[in-house]
CSV table of C-alpha atoms in Angstrom, one decimal:
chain,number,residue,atom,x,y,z
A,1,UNK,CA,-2.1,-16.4,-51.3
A,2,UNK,CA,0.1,-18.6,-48.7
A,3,UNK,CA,-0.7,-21.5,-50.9
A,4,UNK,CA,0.2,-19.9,-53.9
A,5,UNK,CA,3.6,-19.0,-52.1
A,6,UNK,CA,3.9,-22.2,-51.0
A,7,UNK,CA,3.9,-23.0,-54.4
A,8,UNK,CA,6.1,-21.2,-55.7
A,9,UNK,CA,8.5,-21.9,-53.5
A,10,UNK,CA,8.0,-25.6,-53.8
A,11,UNK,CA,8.8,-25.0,-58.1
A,12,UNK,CA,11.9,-22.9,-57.5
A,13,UNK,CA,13.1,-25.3,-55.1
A,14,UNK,CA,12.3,-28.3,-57.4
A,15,UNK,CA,14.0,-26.7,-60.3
A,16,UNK,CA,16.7,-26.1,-57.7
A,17,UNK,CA,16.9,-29.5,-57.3
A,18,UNK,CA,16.8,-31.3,-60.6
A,19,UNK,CA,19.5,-28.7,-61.1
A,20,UNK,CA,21.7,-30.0,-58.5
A,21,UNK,CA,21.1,-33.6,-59.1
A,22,UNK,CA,21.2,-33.8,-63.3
A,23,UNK,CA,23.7,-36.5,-64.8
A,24,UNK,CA,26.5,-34.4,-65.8
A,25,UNK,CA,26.4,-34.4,-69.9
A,26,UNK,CA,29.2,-35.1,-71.8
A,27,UNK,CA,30.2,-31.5,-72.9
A,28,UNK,CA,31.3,-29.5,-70.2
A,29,UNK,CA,28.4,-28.2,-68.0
A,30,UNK,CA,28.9,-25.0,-65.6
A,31,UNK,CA,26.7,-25.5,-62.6
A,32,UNK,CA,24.0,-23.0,-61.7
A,33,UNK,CA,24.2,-21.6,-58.8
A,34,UNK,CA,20.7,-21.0,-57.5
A,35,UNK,CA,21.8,-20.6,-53.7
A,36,UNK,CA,20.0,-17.3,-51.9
A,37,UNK,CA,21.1,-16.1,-48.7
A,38,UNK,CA,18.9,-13.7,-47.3
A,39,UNK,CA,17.6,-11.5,-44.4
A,40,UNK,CA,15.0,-9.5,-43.2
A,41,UNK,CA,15.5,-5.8,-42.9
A,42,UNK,CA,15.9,-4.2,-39.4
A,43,UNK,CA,16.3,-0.6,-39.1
A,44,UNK,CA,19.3,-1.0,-36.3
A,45,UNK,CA,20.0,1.8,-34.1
A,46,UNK,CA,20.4,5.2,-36.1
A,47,UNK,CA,23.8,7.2,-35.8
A,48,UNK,CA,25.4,10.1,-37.3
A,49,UNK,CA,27.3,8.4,-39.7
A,50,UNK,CA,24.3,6.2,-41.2
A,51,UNK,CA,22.6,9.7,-41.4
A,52,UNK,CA,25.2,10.8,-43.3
A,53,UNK,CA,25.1,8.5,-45.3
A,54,UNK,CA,21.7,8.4,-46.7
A,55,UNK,CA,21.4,11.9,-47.1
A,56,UNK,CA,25.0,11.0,-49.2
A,57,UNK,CA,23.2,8.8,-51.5
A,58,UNK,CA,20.2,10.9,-51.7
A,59,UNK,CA,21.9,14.1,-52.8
A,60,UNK,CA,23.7,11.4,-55.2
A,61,UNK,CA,20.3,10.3,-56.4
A,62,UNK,CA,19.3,14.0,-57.1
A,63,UNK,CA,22.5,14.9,-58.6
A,64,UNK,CA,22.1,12.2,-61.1
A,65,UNK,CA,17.9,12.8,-62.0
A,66,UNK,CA,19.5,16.6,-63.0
A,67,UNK,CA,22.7,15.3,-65.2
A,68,UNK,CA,22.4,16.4,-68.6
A,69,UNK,CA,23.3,13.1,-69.8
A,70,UNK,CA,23.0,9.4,-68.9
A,71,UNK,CA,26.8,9.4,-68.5
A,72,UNK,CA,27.1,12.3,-66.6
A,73,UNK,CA,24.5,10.4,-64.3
A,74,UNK,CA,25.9,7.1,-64.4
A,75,UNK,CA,29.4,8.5,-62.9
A,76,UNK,CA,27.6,10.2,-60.1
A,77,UNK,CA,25.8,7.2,-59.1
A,78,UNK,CA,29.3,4.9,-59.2
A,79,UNK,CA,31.0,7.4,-57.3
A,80,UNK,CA,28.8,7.4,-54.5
A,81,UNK,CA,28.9,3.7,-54.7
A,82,UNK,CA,32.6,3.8,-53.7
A,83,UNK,CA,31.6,4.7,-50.2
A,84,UNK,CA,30.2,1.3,-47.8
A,85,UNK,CA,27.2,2.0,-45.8
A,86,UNK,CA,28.0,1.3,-41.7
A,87,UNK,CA,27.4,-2.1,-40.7
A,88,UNK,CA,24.2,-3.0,-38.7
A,89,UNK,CA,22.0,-0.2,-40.0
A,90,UNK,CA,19.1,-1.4,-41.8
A,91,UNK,CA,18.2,1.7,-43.7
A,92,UNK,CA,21.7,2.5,-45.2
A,93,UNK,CA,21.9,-1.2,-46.3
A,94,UNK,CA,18.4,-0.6,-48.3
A,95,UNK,CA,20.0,2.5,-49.5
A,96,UNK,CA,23.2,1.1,-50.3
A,97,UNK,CA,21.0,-2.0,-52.6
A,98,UNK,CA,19.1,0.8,-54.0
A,99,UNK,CA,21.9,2.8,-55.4
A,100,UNK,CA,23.6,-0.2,-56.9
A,101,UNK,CA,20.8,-1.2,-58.2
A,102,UNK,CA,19.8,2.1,-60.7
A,103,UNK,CA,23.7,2.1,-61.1
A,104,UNK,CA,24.0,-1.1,-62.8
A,105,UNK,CA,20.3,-0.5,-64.8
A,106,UNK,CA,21.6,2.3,-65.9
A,107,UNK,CA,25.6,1.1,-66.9
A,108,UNK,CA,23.7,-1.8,-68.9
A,109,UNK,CA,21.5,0.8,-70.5
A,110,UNK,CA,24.8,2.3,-71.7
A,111,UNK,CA,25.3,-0.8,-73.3
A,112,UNK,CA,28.0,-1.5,-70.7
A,113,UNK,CA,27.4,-5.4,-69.4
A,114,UNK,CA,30.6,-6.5,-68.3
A,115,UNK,CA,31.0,-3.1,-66.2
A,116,UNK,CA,27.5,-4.4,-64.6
A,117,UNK,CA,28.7,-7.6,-64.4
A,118,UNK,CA,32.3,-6.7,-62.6
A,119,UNK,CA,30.2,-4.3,-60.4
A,120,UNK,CA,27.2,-7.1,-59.8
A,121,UNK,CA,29.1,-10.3,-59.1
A,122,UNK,CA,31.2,-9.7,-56.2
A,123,UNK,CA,28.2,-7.7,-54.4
A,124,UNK,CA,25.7,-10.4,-55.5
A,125,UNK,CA,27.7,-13.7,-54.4
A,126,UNK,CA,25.5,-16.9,-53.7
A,127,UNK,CA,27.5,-16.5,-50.1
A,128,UNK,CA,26.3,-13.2,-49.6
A,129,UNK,CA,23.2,-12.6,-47.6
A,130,UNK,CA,20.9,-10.0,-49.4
A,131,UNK,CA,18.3,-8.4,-48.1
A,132,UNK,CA,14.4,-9.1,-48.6
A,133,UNK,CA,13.8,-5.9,-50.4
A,134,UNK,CA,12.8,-5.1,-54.3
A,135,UNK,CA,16.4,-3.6,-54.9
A,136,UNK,CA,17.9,-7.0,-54.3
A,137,UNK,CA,15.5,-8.4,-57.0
A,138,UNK,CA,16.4,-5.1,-59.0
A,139,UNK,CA,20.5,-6.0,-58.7
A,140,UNK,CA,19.8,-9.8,-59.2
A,141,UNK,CA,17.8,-9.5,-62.6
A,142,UNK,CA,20.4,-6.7,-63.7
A,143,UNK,CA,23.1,-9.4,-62.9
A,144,UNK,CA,21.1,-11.9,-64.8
A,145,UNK,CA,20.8,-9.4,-68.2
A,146,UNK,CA,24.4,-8.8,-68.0
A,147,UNK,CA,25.4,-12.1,-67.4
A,148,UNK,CA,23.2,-13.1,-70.5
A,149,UNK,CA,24.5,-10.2,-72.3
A,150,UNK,CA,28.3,-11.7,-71.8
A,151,UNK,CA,27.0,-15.3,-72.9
A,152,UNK,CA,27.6,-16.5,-69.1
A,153,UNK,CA,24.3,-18.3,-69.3
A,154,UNK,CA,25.0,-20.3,-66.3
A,155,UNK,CA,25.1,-17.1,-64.2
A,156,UNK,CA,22.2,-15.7,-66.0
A,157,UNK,CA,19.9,-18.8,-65.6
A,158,UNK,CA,21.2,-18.7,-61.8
A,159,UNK,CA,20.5,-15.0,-60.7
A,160,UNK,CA,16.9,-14.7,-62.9
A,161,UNK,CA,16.2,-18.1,-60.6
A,162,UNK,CA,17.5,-15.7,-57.6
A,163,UNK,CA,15.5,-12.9,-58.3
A,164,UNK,CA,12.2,-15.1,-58.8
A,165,UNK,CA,12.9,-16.3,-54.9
A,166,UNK,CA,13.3,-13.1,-53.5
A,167,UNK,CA,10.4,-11.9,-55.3
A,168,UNK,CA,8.0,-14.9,-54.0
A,169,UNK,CA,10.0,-13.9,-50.8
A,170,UNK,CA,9.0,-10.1,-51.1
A,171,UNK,CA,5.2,-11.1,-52.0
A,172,UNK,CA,5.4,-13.5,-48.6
A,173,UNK,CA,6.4,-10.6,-46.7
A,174,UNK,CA,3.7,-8.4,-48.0
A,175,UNK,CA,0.8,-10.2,-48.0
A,176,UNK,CA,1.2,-13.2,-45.8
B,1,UNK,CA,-7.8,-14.0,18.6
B,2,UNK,CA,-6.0,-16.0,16.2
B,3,UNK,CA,-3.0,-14.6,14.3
B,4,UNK,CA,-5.1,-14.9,11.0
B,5,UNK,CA,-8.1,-12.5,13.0
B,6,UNK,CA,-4.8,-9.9,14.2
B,7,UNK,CA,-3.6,-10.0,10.5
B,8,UNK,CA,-6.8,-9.2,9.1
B,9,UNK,CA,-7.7,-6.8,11.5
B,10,UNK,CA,-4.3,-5.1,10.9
B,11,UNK,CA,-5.0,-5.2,7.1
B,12,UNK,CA,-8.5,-3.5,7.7
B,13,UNK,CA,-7.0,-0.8,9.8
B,14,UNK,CA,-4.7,0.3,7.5
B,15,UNK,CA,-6.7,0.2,4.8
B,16,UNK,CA,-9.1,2.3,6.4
B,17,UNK,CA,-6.3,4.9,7.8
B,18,UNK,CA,-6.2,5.4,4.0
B,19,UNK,CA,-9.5,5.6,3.2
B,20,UNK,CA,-9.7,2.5,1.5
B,21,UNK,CA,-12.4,-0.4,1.7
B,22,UNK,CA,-12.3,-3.2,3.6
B,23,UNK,CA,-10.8,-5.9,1.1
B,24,UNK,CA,-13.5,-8.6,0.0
B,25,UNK,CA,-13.1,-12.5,0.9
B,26,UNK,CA,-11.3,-13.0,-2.1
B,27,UNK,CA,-9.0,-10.1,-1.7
B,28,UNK,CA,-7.8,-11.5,1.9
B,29,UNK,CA,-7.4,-14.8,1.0
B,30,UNK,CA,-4.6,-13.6,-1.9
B,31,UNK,CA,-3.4,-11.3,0.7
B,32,UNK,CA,-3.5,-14.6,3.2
B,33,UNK,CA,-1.5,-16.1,0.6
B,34,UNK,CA,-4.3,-18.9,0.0
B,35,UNK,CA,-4.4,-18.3,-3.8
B,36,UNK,CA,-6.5,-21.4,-4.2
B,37,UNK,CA,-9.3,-20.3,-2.0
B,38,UNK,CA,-9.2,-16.6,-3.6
B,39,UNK,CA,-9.6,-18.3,-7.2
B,40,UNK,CA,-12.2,-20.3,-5.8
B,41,UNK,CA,-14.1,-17.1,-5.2
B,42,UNK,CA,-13.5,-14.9,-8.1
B,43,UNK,CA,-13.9,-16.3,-11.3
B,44,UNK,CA,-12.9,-14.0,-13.5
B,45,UNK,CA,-9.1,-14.1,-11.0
B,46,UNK,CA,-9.1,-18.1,-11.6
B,47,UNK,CA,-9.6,-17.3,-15.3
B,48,UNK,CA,-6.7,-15.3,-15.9
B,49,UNK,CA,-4.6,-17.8,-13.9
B,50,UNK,CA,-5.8,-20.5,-16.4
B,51,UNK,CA,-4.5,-18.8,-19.3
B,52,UNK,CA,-1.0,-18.2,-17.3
B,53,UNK,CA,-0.7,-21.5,-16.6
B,54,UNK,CA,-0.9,-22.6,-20.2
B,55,UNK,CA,0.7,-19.7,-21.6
B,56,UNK,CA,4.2,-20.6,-19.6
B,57,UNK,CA,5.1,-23.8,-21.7
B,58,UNK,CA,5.3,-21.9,-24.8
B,59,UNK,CA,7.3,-18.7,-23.0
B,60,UNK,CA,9.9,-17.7,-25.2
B,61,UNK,CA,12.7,-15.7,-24.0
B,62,UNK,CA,15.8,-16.3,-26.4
B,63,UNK,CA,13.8,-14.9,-29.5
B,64,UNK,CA,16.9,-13.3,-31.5
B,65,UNK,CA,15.8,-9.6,-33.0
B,66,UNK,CA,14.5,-10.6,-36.4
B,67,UNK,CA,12.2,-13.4,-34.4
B,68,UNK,CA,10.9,-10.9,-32.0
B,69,UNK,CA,10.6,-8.2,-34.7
B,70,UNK,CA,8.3,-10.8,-37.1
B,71,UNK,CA,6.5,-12.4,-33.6
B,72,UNK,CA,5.2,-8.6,-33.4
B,73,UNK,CA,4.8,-7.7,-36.5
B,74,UNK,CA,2.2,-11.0,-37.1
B,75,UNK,CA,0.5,-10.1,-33.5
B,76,UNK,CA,0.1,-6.7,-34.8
B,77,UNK,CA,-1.2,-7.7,-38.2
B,78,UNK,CA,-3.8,-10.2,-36.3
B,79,UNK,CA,-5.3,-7.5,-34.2
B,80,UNK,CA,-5.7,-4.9,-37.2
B,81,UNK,CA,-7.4,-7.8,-38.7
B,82,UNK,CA,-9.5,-8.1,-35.3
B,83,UNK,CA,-10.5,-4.7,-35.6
B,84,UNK,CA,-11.4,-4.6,-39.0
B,85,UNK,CA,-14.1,-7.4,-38.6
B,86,UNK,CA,-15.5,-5.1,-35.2
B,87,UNK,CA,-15.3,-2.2,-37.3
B,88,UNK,CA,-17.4,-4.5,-40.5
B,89,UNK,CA,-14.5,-2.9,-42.6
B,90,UNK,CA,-11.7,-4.2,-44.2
B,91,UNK,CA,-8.8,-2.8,-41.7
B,92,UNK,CA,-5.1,-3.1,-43.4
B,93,UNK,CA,-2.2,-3.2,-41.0
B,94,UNK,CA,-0.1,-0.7,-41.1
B,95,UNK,CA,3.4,-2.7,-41.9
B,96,UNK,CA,6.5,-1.2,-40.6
B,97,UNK,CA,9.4,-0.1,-42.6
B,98,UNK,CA,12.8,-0.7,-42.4
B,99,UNK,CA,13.0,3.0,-40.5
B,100,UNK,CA,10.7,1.9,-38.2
B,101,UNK,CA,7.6,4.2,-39.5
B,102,UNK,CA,4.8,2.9,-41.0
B,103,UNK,CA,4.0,2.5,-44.6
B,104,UNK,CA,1.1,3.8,-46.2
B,105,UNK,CA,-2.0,1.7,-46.5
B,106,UNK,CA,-2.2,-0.6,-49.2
B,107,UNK,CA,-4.9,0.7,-51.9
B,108,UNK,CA,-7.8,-1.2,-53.3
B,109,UNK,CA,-5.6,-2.0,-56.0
B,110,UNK,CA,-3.0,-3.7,-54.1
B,111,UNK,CA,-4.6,-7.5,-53.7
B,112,UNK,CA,-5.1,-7.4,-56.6
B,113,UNK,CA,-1.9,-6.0,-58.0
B,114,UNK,CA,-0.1,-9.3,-55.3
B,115,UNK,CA,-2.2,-11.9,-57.0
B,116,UNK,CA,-1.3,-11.2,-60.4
B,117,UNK,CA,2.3,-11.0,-58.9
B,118,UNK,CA,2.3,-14.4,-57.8
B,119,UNK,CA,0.7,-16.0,-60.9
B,120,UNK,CA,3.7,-14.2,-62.8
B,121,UNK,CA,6.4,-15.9,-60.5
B,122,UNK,CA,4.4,-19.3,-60.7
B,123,UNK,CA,4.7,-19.3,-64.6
B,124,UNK,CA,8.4,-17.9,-64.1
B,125,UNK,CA,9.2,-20.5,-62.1
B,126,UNK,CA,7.1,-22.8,-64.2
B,127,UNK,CA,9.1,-21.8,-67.1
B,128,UNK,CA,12.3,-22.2,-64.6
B,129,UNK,CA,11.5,-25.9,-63.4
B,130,UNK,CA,11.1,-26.8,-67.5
B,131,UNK,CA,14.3,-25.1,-68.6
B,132,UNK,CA,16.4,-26.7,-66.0
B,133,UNK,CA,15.1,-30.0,-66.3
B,134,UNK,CA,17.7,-31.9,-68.3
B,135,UNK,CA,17.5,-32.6,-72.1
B,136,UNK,CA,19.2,-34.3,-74.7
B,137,UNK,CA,21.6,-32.3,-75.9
B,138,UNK,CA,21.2,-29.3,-74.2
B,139,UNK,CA,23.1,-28.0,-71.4
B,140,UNK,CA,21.8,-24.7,-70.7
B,141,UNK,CA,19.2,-22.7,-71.6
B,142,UNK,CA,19.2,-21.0,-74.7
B,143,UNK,CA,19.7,-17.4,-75.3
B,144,UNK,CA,15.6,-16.9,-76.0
B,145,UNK,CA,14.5,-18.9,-73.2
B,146,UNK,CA,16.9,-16.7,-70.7
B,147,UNK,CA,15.3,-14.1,-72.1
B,148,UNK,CA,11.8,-15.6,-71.6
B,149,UNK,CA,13.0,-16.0,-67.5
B,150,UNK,CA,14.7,-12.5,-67.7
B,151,UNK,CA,10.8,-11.1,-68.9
B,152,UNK,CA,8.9,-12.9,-66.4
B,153,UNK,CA,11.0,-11.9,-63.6
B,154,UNK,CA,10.8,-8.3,-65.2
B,155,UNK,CA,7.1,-8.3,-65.1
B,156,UNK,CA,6.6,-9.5,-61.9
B,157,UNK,CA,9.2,-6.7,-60.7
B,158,UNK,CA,7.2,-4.6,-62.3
B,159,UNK,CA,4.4,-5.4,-60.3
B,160,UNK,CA,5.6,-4.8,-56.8
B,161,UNK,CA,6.7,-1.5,-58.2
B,162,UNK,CA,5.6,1.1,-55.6
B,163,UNK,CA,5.4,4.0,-58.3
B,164,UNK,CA,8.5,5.6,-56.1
B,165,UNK,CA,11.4,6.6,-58.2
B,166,UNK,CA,14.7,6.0,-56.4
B,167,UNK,CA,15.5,9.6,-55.6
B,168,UNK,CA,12.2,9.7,-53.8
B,169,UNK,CA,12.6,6.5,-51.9
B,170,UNK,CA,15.7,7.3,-50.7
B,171,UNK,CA,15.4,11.2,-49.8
B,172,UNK,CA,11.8,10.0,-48.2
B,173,UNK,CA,14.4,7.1,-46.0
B,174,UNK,CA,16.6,9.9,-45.3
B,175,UNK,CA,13.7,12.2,-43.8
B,176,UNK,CA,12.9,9.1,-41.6
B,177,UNK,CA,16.4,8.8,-40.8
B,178,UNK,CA,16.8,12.4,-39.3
B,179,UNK,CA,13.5,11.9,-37.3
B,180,UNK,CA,14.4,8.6,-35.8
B,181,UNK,CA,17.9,10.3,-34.7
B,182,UNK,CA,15.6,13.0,-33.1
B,183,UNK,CA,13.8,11.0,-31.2
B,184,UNK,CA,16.2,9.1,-29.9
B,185,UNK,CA,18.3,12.1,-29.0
B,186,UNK,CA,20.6,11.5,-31.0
C-alpha cells in the first residue's frame, strides 16, 4: 500500500510537472494550478465558543435533513456558513469543511455553479492550507464540477488534480 | 575504618532502621557512585544503559505538535501491531480522531475497500498525467475528459465513504466536543 502511495504521488506530481514546464502554445493557455497546501488535523484545546459552534452547525445540519425542500435546505446550510469557526480548534475546522462541503453539493444540485463556484474559490485558494480530511476532497471535486460547469477548465482540471492528492493523502493517513 | 566502610555502614543502618535489606554489591557501588563497577555486576542494569546511550543521539526535543502528534500515533500503531502477532490475531489500531477519541475499528471490509481506493486514484492520476501532457493543438482538456477526471475522483471519494451522513458526523463531533470540555473542566 505505501508503494502504491508512493506511486501515486510520484504520477500527480509528474503530471504536476509536465504541467508546469509545457512550451506555452500559441493560443492563449491559462495555467493550472495544481498547488495543495495542507495540514493534519489537531483537535486544539476545546472552549465554549468552538462548542458552540459545532453544536451550531449540527442543529444546521438537522434543520436542513427536515426542510421540505432542497431550497429551503440549501439556505439553512449557507446561512450557517456565514459564521467562521474559532481559529486553532481542530474539530470546528472539520466541521466548518463539512458544512461547506454539502452546501456547495447541494447549490450545484440546484443547478447553481457559479453560486458554488463564488462560494468554493476563495475558500479553496491554492494558498490556502486545507485540511487532510474527505470534506476537503468533497469541496475540491465540487469546485472542479462547477468550474467545469462555467467552462473554466483550467480550474476544473486543477482542483479534480487537488482532490486526487488529498485523497492519496487521506488513503496515506489511513492505512500507512 | 575507611570512609567508604563508615559510608556503607551508615547506608546499612539506615536501611535497616527501616526495615529494609542490606543493598547488594551492585546496589552500593551506584550508591558509591562507581556506575562502572555496578554495571559490571548487574547485567540486566548495564543493558538498559546501553540502550540510553544510543537512544540520546537521536533525542528529539523541538518536535512541533503535528510531529509529536504523528511520532505517537506511528509508536502507537507499531505496538497494536505488536500485540496482534502475540495475540495470533490481526489487532487494528485504534486511530485517533480529530476530537481526540478513537475511531471505530476498521471492518474486514476495510483493506479491501483502501486497495481498490488506491487503484482508482492510480488510474485518475493515470488519466491526469496523459491529459496534461502536452498535445498538438490542444490546450486543455476537453469537456469529456474533465468529466472522465471529475468520475474517477468521484469514485474514489466514494470509496473512503464512511456510510455517515453529514448530520451524523457532525452531531457525533459535537457529542465529542461536550465530553472533551468535561473533562477538561471546562
Amino acid at each position: 500500500m505505501r508503494g502504491l502511495g508512493a506511486t501515486l504521488g510520484a504520477l500527480v506530481l509528474a503530471g504536476s510537472l509536465v504541467a508546469g514546464c509545457g512550451e506555452p502554445s500559441e493560443a492563449e493557455r491559462e495555467p493550472v494550478d495544481t498547488r495543495l497546501e495542507t495540514h493534519a488535523v489537531l483537535p486544539g484545546e476545546p472552549s465554549p465558543a468552538g462548542l458552540a459552534y459545532v453544536h451550531g452547525v449540527a442543529q444546521a445540519h438537522r434543520r436542513a435533513d427536515e426542510a421540505s425542500t432542497p431550497a429551503e435546505a440549501l439556505e439553512i446550510l449557507a446561512a450557517a456558513l456565514e459564521r467562521e469557526p474559532p481559529p486553532r480548534d481542530g474539530v470546528a475546522e472539520l466541521v466548518y469543511f463539512g458544512l461547506l462541503a454539502r452546501t456547495a453539493e447541494l447549490t450545484l444540485e440546484q443547478g447553481a455553479p457559479e453560486r458554488a463556484l463564488a462560494l468554493l474559490g476563495p475558500r479553496l485558494e491554492p494558498e490556502i492550507s486545507l485540511p487532510i480530511d474527505r470534506a476537503s476532497a468533497r469541496c475540491l471535486i465540487a469546485l472542479g464540477d462547477a468550474a467545469a460547469q462555467t467552462g473554466d477548465h483550467a480550474l476544473a482540471m486543477g482542483s479534480y488534480a487537488r482532490a486526487l492528492e488529498m485523497l492519496s493523502l487521506l488513503i496515506d493517513e489511513v492505512d500507512p | 575504618m575507611s570512609e567508604s566502610d563508615n559510608r556503607a555502614t551508615q547506608i546499612e543502618q539506615e536501611l535497616a532502621a527501616l526495615g529494609e535489606d542490606a543493598p547488594s554489591e551492585a546496589e552500593f557501588a551506584l550508591l558509591q557512585g562507581e556506575a562502572a563497577a555496578a554495571l559490571e555486576r548487574a547485567p540486566e542494569l548495564a543493558s538498559v544503559a546501553r540502550l540510553v546511550e544510543l537512544a540520546e543521539p537521536h533525542e528529539f526535543d523541538d518536535l512541533s505538535e503535528l510531529e509529536t502528534h504523528r511520532g505517537w500515533r506511528s509508536v502507537e500503531q507499531r505496538l497494536w501491531s505488536g500485540a496482534g502477532d502475540e495475540a495470533g490475531g490481526e489487532a487494528k489500531p485504534r486511530r485517533a480522531d480529530a476530537s481526540g477519541s478513537a475511531a471505530k475499528p476498521s471492518s474486514a471490509g476495510a483493506p479491501r475497500r483502501l486497495l481498490l481506493a488506491a487503484f482508482g486514484l492510480a488510474a485518475a492520476a493515470a488519466v491526469v498525467l496523459v491529459v496534461v501532457l502536452p498535445r498538438p493543438g490542444d490546450d486543455l482538456p476537453s469537456t469529456a475528459e474533465l468529466s472522465e477526471m471529475g468520475d474517477q475522483a468521484r469514485a474514489a471519494l466514494k470509496i473512503l465513504d464512511d456510510g455517515k451522513s453529514d448530520s451524523e458526523r457532525a452531531a457525533e463531533l459535537a457529542d465529542q466536543y461536550a465530553e472533551r470540555m468535561e473533562r477538561s473542566g471546562g
